[in-house]
Amino acid sequence: MSPIVTGEAVVLELRPASFAARALGLILDVLFHVVLLVAVLIGLSAAGEDVDEAAMRALVLSSVVFCLVILPVAVETLSRGLSLGKLATGLRVVRDDGGAIRFRHALIRGLTGFLEIYLTFGGLALAVALFNSKSRRLGDLLAGTYAIRSRVPVEPAVPVFIPPRLQAWAAAADIGRIPDAAARRASQFLRQAGRMAPLSRAGMAASIATELSAHVAPPPPPGTSPDDFLAAVVAERRNRELSRLSQQRRRNTAVGERLQRLPFSN
C-alpha cells in the first residue's frame, strides 16, 4: 500500500484505492444491482397477466431506474460513500478534499455511472480509470470524488520523548506561543520521520525547526540537531498540556464535591 506523499515529503492519511480494488468493488456492485433487477423483473412478469402492456413497460423502466440509479445514489448518500462492493473491498468514496460525499456527489456519480457502467458495459469507466493516478472513473471526475482505502493496518505509535541533554532546557523554555498548526506539523513529522528519505527528512526537520524556533525562547543549547529540538518541544508541550488537563480535572472534581456538600444540593 503506497501512501500519498506531498511535495514537502509529508505522508497523508488518505490512501487512494488501487485500480484492482476499485474494479472488484465495481463488479460486486454491478452483480448485486443486476441480480436485484432480475428478481424485480421476474416478480413483474409473474403479475404481468393483470397489467396492460403500457403499464408493464412503465413498471419495467421504473424498475431499471430504481435498481441501477436511485438505489445506488441513496445508499452512497446515506452511508457517506459506501456500497456493498466498497464495503466488501474496504473502500469508501470521498470528496477531493477528503470530506464525506453528499447527495449532489452521489447523484452525479449515479447518473454518470448508468452511462459509463451499464450502457457501455463498464468499458468507459475502466478506460477512464486506467489513465488517472487515483483510478477515478468519469463520474468521480465530474463529481470531484475518488475512492480511498478505509481499512488500513494500524501503525504502531512512535514514542516521542525529550532527549536527556535537553530536559533542563525544555523544562524552563517558553513554548506556549507555538501555533497549533506548527505544532501539528512537527508532531506529524516525528511520526513519519522513520519512513522518509534521509535528504527529505533533514530538509523537513530544518524547515520545521526554523519555524518553531521563532516561538521558543530561549533557543536550545548550541549543537542541538533539528530532530532533537523538535522532539523536545513536542514532548514538553504534550507533557504540559497533559498536566494542565489533569489539574483542571482535579479542580472540577473538587468543585463538584463541594457543591454536593452544600445544603441546597439535597
mmCIF file of C-alpha atoms in Angstrom:
data_model
loop_
_atom_site.group_PDB
_atom_site.id
_atom_site.type_symbol
_atom_site.label_atom_id
_atom_site.label_comp_id
_atom_site.label_asym_id
_atom_site.label_seq_id
_atom_site.Cartn_x
_atom_site.Cartn_y
_atom_site.Cartn_z
ATOM 1 C CA MET A 1 0.000 0.000 0.000
ATOM 2 C CA SER A 2 1.706 3.186 -1.156
ATOM 3 C CA PRO A 3 0.903 6.369 0.788
ATOM 4 C CA ILE A 4 0.324 9.810 -0.746
ATOM 5 C CA VAL A 5 3.390 11.994 -0.281
ATOM 6 C CA THR A 6 3.119 15.750 -0.684
ATOM 7 C CA GLY A 7 5.824 17.972 -2.124
ATOM 8 C CA GLU A 8 7.037 18.604 1.427
ATOM 9 C CA ALA A 9 7.528 14.857 1.992
ATOM 10 C CA VAL A 10 4.613 14.675 4.439
ATOM 11 C CA VAL A 11 2.671 11.424 4.327
ATOM 12 C CA LEU A 12 -1.081 11.912 4.214
ATOM 13 C CA GLU A 13 -3.523 9.595 5.919
ATOM 14 C CA LEU A 14 -5.821 9.091 2.900
ATOM 15 C CA ARG A 15 -4.734 6.289 0.560
ATOM 16 C CA PRO A 16 -6.326 6.238 -2.923
ATOM 17 C CA ALA A 17 -7.732 2.844 -3.833
ATOM 18 C CA SER A 18 -5.893 0.792 -6.429
ATOM 19 C CA PHE A 19 -7.361 0.083 -9.841
ATOM 20 C CA ALA A 20 -7.805 -3.616 -8.992
ATOM 21 C CA ALA A 21 -9.667 -2.854 -5.745
ATOM 22 C CA ARG A 22 -11.956 -0.377 -7.491
ATOM 23 C CA ALA A 23 -12.648 -2.825 -10.320
ATOM 24 C CA LEU A 24 -13.507 -5.600 -7.867
ATOM 25 C CA GLY A 25 -15.809 -3.325 -5.878
ATOM 26 C CA LEU A 26 -17.492 -2.173 -9.089
ATOM 27 C CA ILE A 27 -18.056 -5.760 -10.240
ATOM 28 C CA LEU A 28 -19.635 -6.675 -6.901
ATOM 29 C CA ASP A 29 -21.931 -3.635 -7.032
ATOM 30 C CA VAL A 30 -22.974 -4.381 -10.609
ATOM 31 C CA LEU A 31 -23.713 -8.009 -9.768
ATOM 32 C CA PHE A 32 -25.840 -7.003 -6.794
ATOM 33 C CA HIS A 33 -27.848 -4.418 -8.752
ATOM 34 C CA VAL A 34 -28.337 -6.695 -11.754
ATOM 35 C CA VAL A 35 -29.453 -9.623 -9.589
ATOM 36 C CA LEU A 36 -31.873 -7.326 -7.776
ATOM 37 C CA LEU A 37 -33.200 -6.022 -11.096
ATOM 38 C CA VAL A 38 -33.675 -9.560 -12.447
ATOM 39 C CA ALA A 39 -35.556 -10.527 -9.286
ATOM 40 C CA VAL A 40 -37.836 -7.490 -9.629
ATOM 41 C CA LEU A 41 -38.484 -8.223 -13.320
ATOM 42 C CA ILE A 42 -39.324 -11.840 -12.531
ATOM 43 C CA GLY A 43 -41.804 -10.614 -9.952
ATOM 44 C CA LEU A 44 -43.337 -8.242 -12.504
ATOM 45 C CA SER A 45 -43.603 -10.970 -15.124
ATOM 46 C CA ALA A 46 -45.448 -13.166 -12.637
ATOM 47 C CA ALA A 47 -48.012 -10.399 -12.201
ATOM 48 C CA GLY A 48 -47.996 -9.452 -15.908
ATOM 49 C CA GLU A 49 -51.323 -11.069 -16.673
ATOM 50 C CA ASP A 50 -53.165 -8.437 -14.653
ATOM 51 C CA VAL A 51 -51.255 -5.437 -16.081
ATOM 52 C CA ASP A 52 -51.652 -3.983 -19.579
ATOM 53 C CA GLU A 53 -48.668 -3.603 -21.914
ATOM 54 C CA ALA A 54 -48.172 0.160 -21.422
ATOM 55 C CA ALA A 55 -48.249 -0.143 -17.651
ATOM 56 C CA MET A 56 -45.835 -3.067 -17.824
ATOM 57 C CA ARG A 57 -43.344 -1.032 -19.874
ATOM 58 C CA ALA A 58 -43.591 1.796 -17.343
ATOM 59 C CA LEU A 59 -43.020 -0.613 -14.461
ATOM 60 C CA VAL A 60 -40.009 -2.186 -16.187
ATOM 61 C CA LEU A 61 -38.477 1.226 -16.884
ATOM 62 C CA SER A 62 -39.128 2.325 -13.309
ATOM 63 C CA SER A 63 -37.514 -0.865 -12.016
ATOM 64 C CA VAL A 64 -34.395 -0.277 -14.124
ATOM 65 C CA VAL A 65 -34.072 3.320 -12.932
ATOM 66 C CA PHE A 66 -34.675 2.319 -9.311
ATOM 67 C CA CYS A 67 -32.197 -0.590 -9.228
ATOM 68 C CA LEU A 68 -29.431 0.983 -11.293
ATOM 69 C CA VAL A 69 -29.652 4.683 -10.366
ATOM 70 C CA ILE A 70 -31.897 5.551 -7.432
ATOM 71 C CA LEU A 71 -30.770 2.736 -5.134
ATOM 72 C CA PRO A 72 -27.002 3.296 -5.625
ATOM 73 C CA VAL A 73 -27.430 7.050 -5.107
ATOM 74 C CA ALA A 74 -29.497 6.539 -1.947
ATOM 75 C CA VAL A 75 -27.047 4.001 -0.490
ATOM 76 C CA GLU A 76 -23.972 6.177 -1.141
ATOM 77 C CA THR A 77 -25.724 9.256 0.270
ATOM 78 C CA LEU A 78 -26.943 7.595 3.462
ATOM 79 C CA SER A 79 -23.696 5.687 4.078
ATOM 80 C CA ARG A 80 -21.452 8.637 3.185
ATOM 81 C CA GLY A 81 -19.666 6.925 0.320
ATOM 82 C CA LEU A 82 -20.164 3.218 0.917
ATOM 83 C CA SER A 83 -21.840 0.471 -1.105
ATOM 84 C CA LEU A 84 -21.959 -3.301 -0.908
ATOM 85 C CA GLY A 85 -18.946 -3.687 -3.185
ATOM 86 C CA LYS A 86 -16.955 -0.978 -1.427
ATOM 87 C CA LEU A 87 -17.791 -2.437 1.963
ATOM 88 C CA ALA A 88 -16.525 -5.842 0.821
ATOM 89 C CA THR A 89 -13.285 -4.424 -0.585
ATOM 90 C CA GLY A 90 -12.648 -1.914 2.208
ATOM 91 C CA LEU A 91 -13.155 1.213 0.122
ATOM 92 C CA ARG A 92 -15.042 4.480 0.587
ATOM 93 C CA VAL A 93 -15.775 7.364 -1.778
ATOM 94 C CA VAL A 94 -14.730 10.808 -0.509
ATOM 95 C CA ARG A 95 -14.527 14.310 -1.933
ATOM 96 C CA ASP A 96 -11.276 15.586 -3.404
ATOM 97 C CA ASP A 97 -10.604 17.406 -0.121
ATOM 98 C CA GLY A 98 -11.076 14.183 1.860
ATOM 99 C CA GLY A 99 -14.532 15.043 3.245
ATOM 100 C CA ALA A 100 -17.624 12.849 3.150
ATOM 101 C CA ILE A 101 -19.698 12.969 -0.026
ATOM 102 C CA ARG A 102 -23.218 14.377 -0.083
ATOM 103 C CA PHE A 103 -26.316 13.827 -2.188
ATOM 104 C CA ARG A 104 -25.020 16.033 -5.003
ATOM 105 C CA HIS A 105 -21.860 13.960 -5.384
ATOM 106 C CA ALA A 106 -23.742 10.658 -5.199
ATOM 107 C CA LEU A 107 -26.308 11.859 -7.745
ATOM 108 C CA ILE A 108 -23.647 12.882 -10.268
ATOM 109 C CA ARG A 109 -21.851 9.577 -9.779
ATOM 110 C CA GLY A 110 -25.079 7.603 -10.106
ATOM 111 C CA LEU A 111 -26.317 9.319 -13.266
ATOM 112 C CA THR A 112 -22.902 9.160 -14.913
ATOM 113 C CA GLY A 113 -22.463 5.586 -13.747
ATOM 114 C CA PHE A 114 -25.556 4.475 -15.646
ATOM 115 C CA LEU A 115 -23.870 5.695 -18.833
ATOM 116 C CA GLU A 116 -20.292 4.560 -18.240
ATOM 117 C CA ILE A 117 -21.046 1.268 -16.464
ATOM 118 C CA TYR A 118 -24.293 -0.146 -17.829
ATOM 119 C CA LEU A 119 -24.728 1.428 -21.257
ATOM 120 C CA THR A 120 -21.076 0.787 -22.190
ATOM 121 C CA PHE A 121 -20.776 -2.456 -20.179
ATOM 122 C CA GLY A 122 -18.144 -0.843 -17.936
ATOM 123 C CA GLY A 123 -15.782 -0.081 -20.802
ATOM 124 C CA LEU A 124 -15.892 3.695 -20.411
ATOM 125 C CA ALA A 125 -15.425 3.537 -16.636
ATOM 126 C CA LEU A 126 -12.443 1.187 -16.886
ATOM 127 C CA ALA A 127 -10.848 3.168 -19.714
ATOM 128 C CA VAL A 128 -11.046 6.451 -17.794
ATOM 129 C CA ALA A 129 -9.826 4.847 -14.554
ATOM 130 C CA LEU A 130 -6.761 3.431 -16.278
ATOM 131 C CA PHE A 131 -5.496 6.864 -17.264
ATOM 132 C CA ASN A 132 -5.503 8.806 -13.972
ATOM 133 C CA SER A 133 -3.427 8.376 -10.856
ATOM 134 C CA LYS A 134 -6.340 7.794 -8.444
ATOM 135 C CA SER A 135 -8.193 5.294 -10.665
ATOM 136 C CA ARG A 136 -11.160 7.658 -10.878
ATOM 137 C CA ARG A 137 -13.959 6.903 -13.297
ATOM 138 C CA LEU A 138 -15.815 9.578 -15.257
ATOM 139 C CA GLY A 139 -18.418 10.025 -12.511
ATOM 140 C CA ASP A 140 -15.658 10.743 -9.992
ATOM 141 C CA LEU A 141 -14.072 13.353 -12.255
ATOM 142 C CA LEU A 142 -17.397 15.146 -12.725
ATOM 143 C CA ALA A 143 -18.407 14.910 -9.052
ATOM 144 C CA GLY A 144 -14.975 15.754 -7.631
ATOM 145 C CA THR A 145 -14.595 12.488 -5.740
ATOM 146 C CA TYR A 146 -12.310 9.467 -5.532
ATOM 147 C CA ALA A 147 -12.143 6.165 -3.639
ATOM 148 C CA ILE A 148 -9.823 5.595 -0.680
ATOM 149 C CA ARG A 149 -8.782 2.590 1.330
ATOM 150 C CA SER A 150 -10.874 2.709 4.515
ATOM 151 C CA ARG A 151 -9.291 -0.408 6.032
ATOM 152 C CA VAL A 152 -5.590 0.144 6.614
ATOM 153 C CA PRO A 153 -3.264 -1.531 9.113
ATOM 154 C CA VAL A 154 -2.890 0.330 12.383
ATOM 155 C CA GLU A 155 0.542 1.860 12.590
ATOM 156 C CA PRO A 156 2.380 1.461 15.889
ATOM 157 C CA ALA A 157 2.645 4.635 17.914
ATOM 158 C CA VAL A 158 6.019 6.354 17.715
ATOM 159 C CA PRO A 159 7.149 7.385 21.219
ATOM 160 C CA VAL A 160 8.317 10.999 21.422
ATOM 161 C CA PHE A 161 10.442 11.941 24.408
ATOM 162 C CA ILE A 162 12.760 14.754 25.444
ATOM 163 C CA PRO A 163 16.419 13.933 24.781
ATOM 164 C CA PRO A 164 18.256 13.738 28.134
ATOM 165 C CA ARG A 165 20.609 16.615 27.347
ATOM 166 C CA LEU A 166 17.652 18.897 26.601
ATOM 167 C CA GLN A 167 15.461 18.093 29.605
ATOM 168 C CA ALA A 168 16.662 21.028 31.723
ATOM 169 C CA TRP A 169 16.326 23.441 28.804
ATOM 170 C CA ALA A 170 12.837 22.186 27.866
ATOM 171 C CA ALA A 171 11.565 22.497 31.432
ATOM 172 C CA ALA A 172 12.491 26.195 31.523
ATOM 173 C CA ALA A 173 11.732 27.106 27.900
ATOM 174 C CA ASP A 174 8.769 29.261 26.895
ATOM 175 C CA ILE A 175 6.912 27.174 24.313
ATOM 176 C CA GLY A 176 3.354 28.327 24.986
ATOM 177 C CA ARG A 177 3.263 30.658 21.988
ATOM 178 C CA ILE A 178 3.689 27.927 19.352
ATOM 179 C CA PRO A 179 0.717 27.987 16.915
ATOM 180 C CA ASP A 180 -1.313 24.799 16.886
ATOM 181 C CA ALA A 181 -0.764 24.305 13.149
ATOM 182 C CA ALA A 182 3.015 24.436 13.526
ATOM 183 C CA ALA A 183 2.888 22.038 16.472
ATOM 184 C CA ARG A 184 0.795 19.581 14.417
ATOM 185 C CA ARG A 185 3.314 19.719 11.571
ATOM 186 C CA ALA A 186 6.125 18.960 13.990
ATOM 187 C CA SER A 187 4.211 16.045 15.533
ATOM 188 C CA GLN A 188 3.381 14.630 12.126
ATOM 189 C CA PHE A 189 6.993 14.893 11.053
ATOM 190 C CA LEU A 190 8.164 12.959 14.112
ATOM 191 C CA ARG A 191 5.620 10.211 13.401
ATOM 192 C CA GLN A 192 6.665 9.901 9.758
ATOM 193 C CA ALA A 193 10.386 10.641 10.003
ATOM 194 C CA GLY A 194 11.394 6.975 10.114
ATOM 195 C CA ARG A 195 9.843 6.367 6.677
ATOM 196 C CA MET A 196 11.267 9.443 4.942
ATOM 197 C CA ALA A 197 14.334 9.574 2.739
ATOM 198 C CA PRO A 198 17.391 10.966 4.602
ATOM 199 C CA LEU A 199 17.636 14.133 2.498
ATOM 200 C CA SER A 200 13.907 14.839 2.727
ATOM 201 C CA ARG A 201 13.966 14.172 6.458
ATOM 202 C CA ALA A 202 16.885 16.530 7.064
ATOM 203 C CA GLY A 203 15.365 19.313 4.969
ATOM 204 C CA MET A 204 11.930 18.947 6.534
ATOM 205 C CA ALA A 205 13.351 18.865 10.067
ATOM 206 C CA ALA A 206 15.391 22.017 9.469
ATOM 207 C CA SER A 207 12.391 23.827 7.956
ATOM 208 C CA ILE A 208 10.014 22.999 10.822
ATOM 209 C CA ALA A 209 12.692 23.683 13.455
ATOM 210 C CA THR A 210 13.268 27.134 11.974
ATOM 211 C CA GLU A 211 9.529 27.823 12.092
ATOM 212 C CA LEU A 212 9.207 26.704 15.722
ATOM 213 C CA SER A 213 12.348 28.470 16.893
ATOM 214 C CA ALA A 214 10.647 31.821 16.263
ATOM 215 C CA HIS A 215 8.147 30.934 19.017
ATOM 216 C CA VAL A 216 10.504 29.297 21.532
ATOM 217 C CA ALA A 217 12.720 31.119 23.998
ATOM 218 C CA PRO A 218 15.485 30.761 24.926
ATOM 219 C CA PRO A 219 16.996 28.920 21.946
ATOM 220 C CA PRO A 220 18.232 25.364 22.546
ATOM 221 C CA PRO A 221 21.844 24.679 23.553
ATOM 222 C CA PRO A 222 24.403 25.028 20.745
ATOM 223 C CA GLY A 223 24.862 21.906 18.675
ATOM 224 C CA THR A 224 21.255 20.698 19.095
ATOM 225 C CA SER A 225 20.079 18.888 15.971
ATOM 226 C CA PRO A 226 16.732 19.870 14.415
ATOM 227 C CA ASP A 227 15.329 16.390 15.160
ATOM 228 C CA ASP A 228 16.215 16.626 18.869
ATOM 229 C CA PHE A 229 14.872 20.178 19.056
ATOM 230 C CA LEU A 230 11.538 19.142 17.562
ATOM 231 C CA ALA A 231 11.280 16.084 19.805
ATOM 232 C CA ALA A 232 11.987 18.171 22.912
ATOM 233 C CA VAL A 233 9.465 20.869 22.006
ATOM 234 C CA VAL A 234 6.684 18.447 21.029
ATOM 235 C CA ALA A 235 7.199 16.213 24.072
ATOM 236 C CA GLU A 236 7.404 19.113 26.536
ATOM 237 C CA ARG A 237 4.323 20.771 25.018
ATOM 238 C CA ARG A 238 2.437 17.483 25.301
ATOM 239 C CA ASN A 239 3.542 16.983 28.903
ATOM 240 C CA ARG A 240 2.457 20.483 29.881
ATOM 241 C CA GLU A 241 -0.921 20.040 28.191
ATOM 242 C CA LEU A 242 -1.482 16.726 29.968
ATOM 243 C CA SER A 243 -0.512 18.324 33.285
ATOM 244 C CA ARG A 244 -2.896 21.229 32.664
ATOM 245 C CA LEU A 245 -5.762 18.892 31.829
ATOM 246 C CA SER A 246 -5.041 16.774 34.885
ATOM 247 C CA GLN A 247 -5.087 19.831 37.146
ATOM 248 C CA GLN A 248 -8.316 21.059 35.572
ATOM 249 C CA ARG A 249 -9.911 17.658 36.100
ATOM 250 C CA ARG A 250 -8.910 17.661 39.765
ATOM 251 C CA ARG A 251 -10.303 21.185 40.214
ATOM 252 C CA ASN A 252 -13.582 20.204 38.575
ATOM 253 C CA THR A 253 -13.813 17.151 40.808
ATOM 254 C CA ALA A 254 -13.141 19.241 43.910
ATOM 255 C CA VAL A 255 -15.751 21.825 42.916
ATOM 256 C CA GLY A 256 -18.294 19.075 42.291
ATOM 257 C CA GLU A 257 -17.650 17.555 45.717
ATOM 258 C CA ARG A 258 -18.061 20.940 47.427
ATOM 259 C CA LEU A 259 -21.316 21.579 45.584
ATOM 260 C CA GLN A 260 -22.659 18.214 46.681
ATOM 261 C CA ARG A 261 -21.999 19.116 50.332
ATOM 262 C CA LEU A 262 -23.963 22.358 50.133
ATOM 263 C CA PRO A 263 -27.443 22.315 51.752
ATOM 264 C CA PHE A 264 -29.321 23.187 48.572
ATOM 265 C CA SER A 265 -27.747 20.251 46.739
ATOM 266 C CA ASN A 266 -30.007 17.916 48.731
#
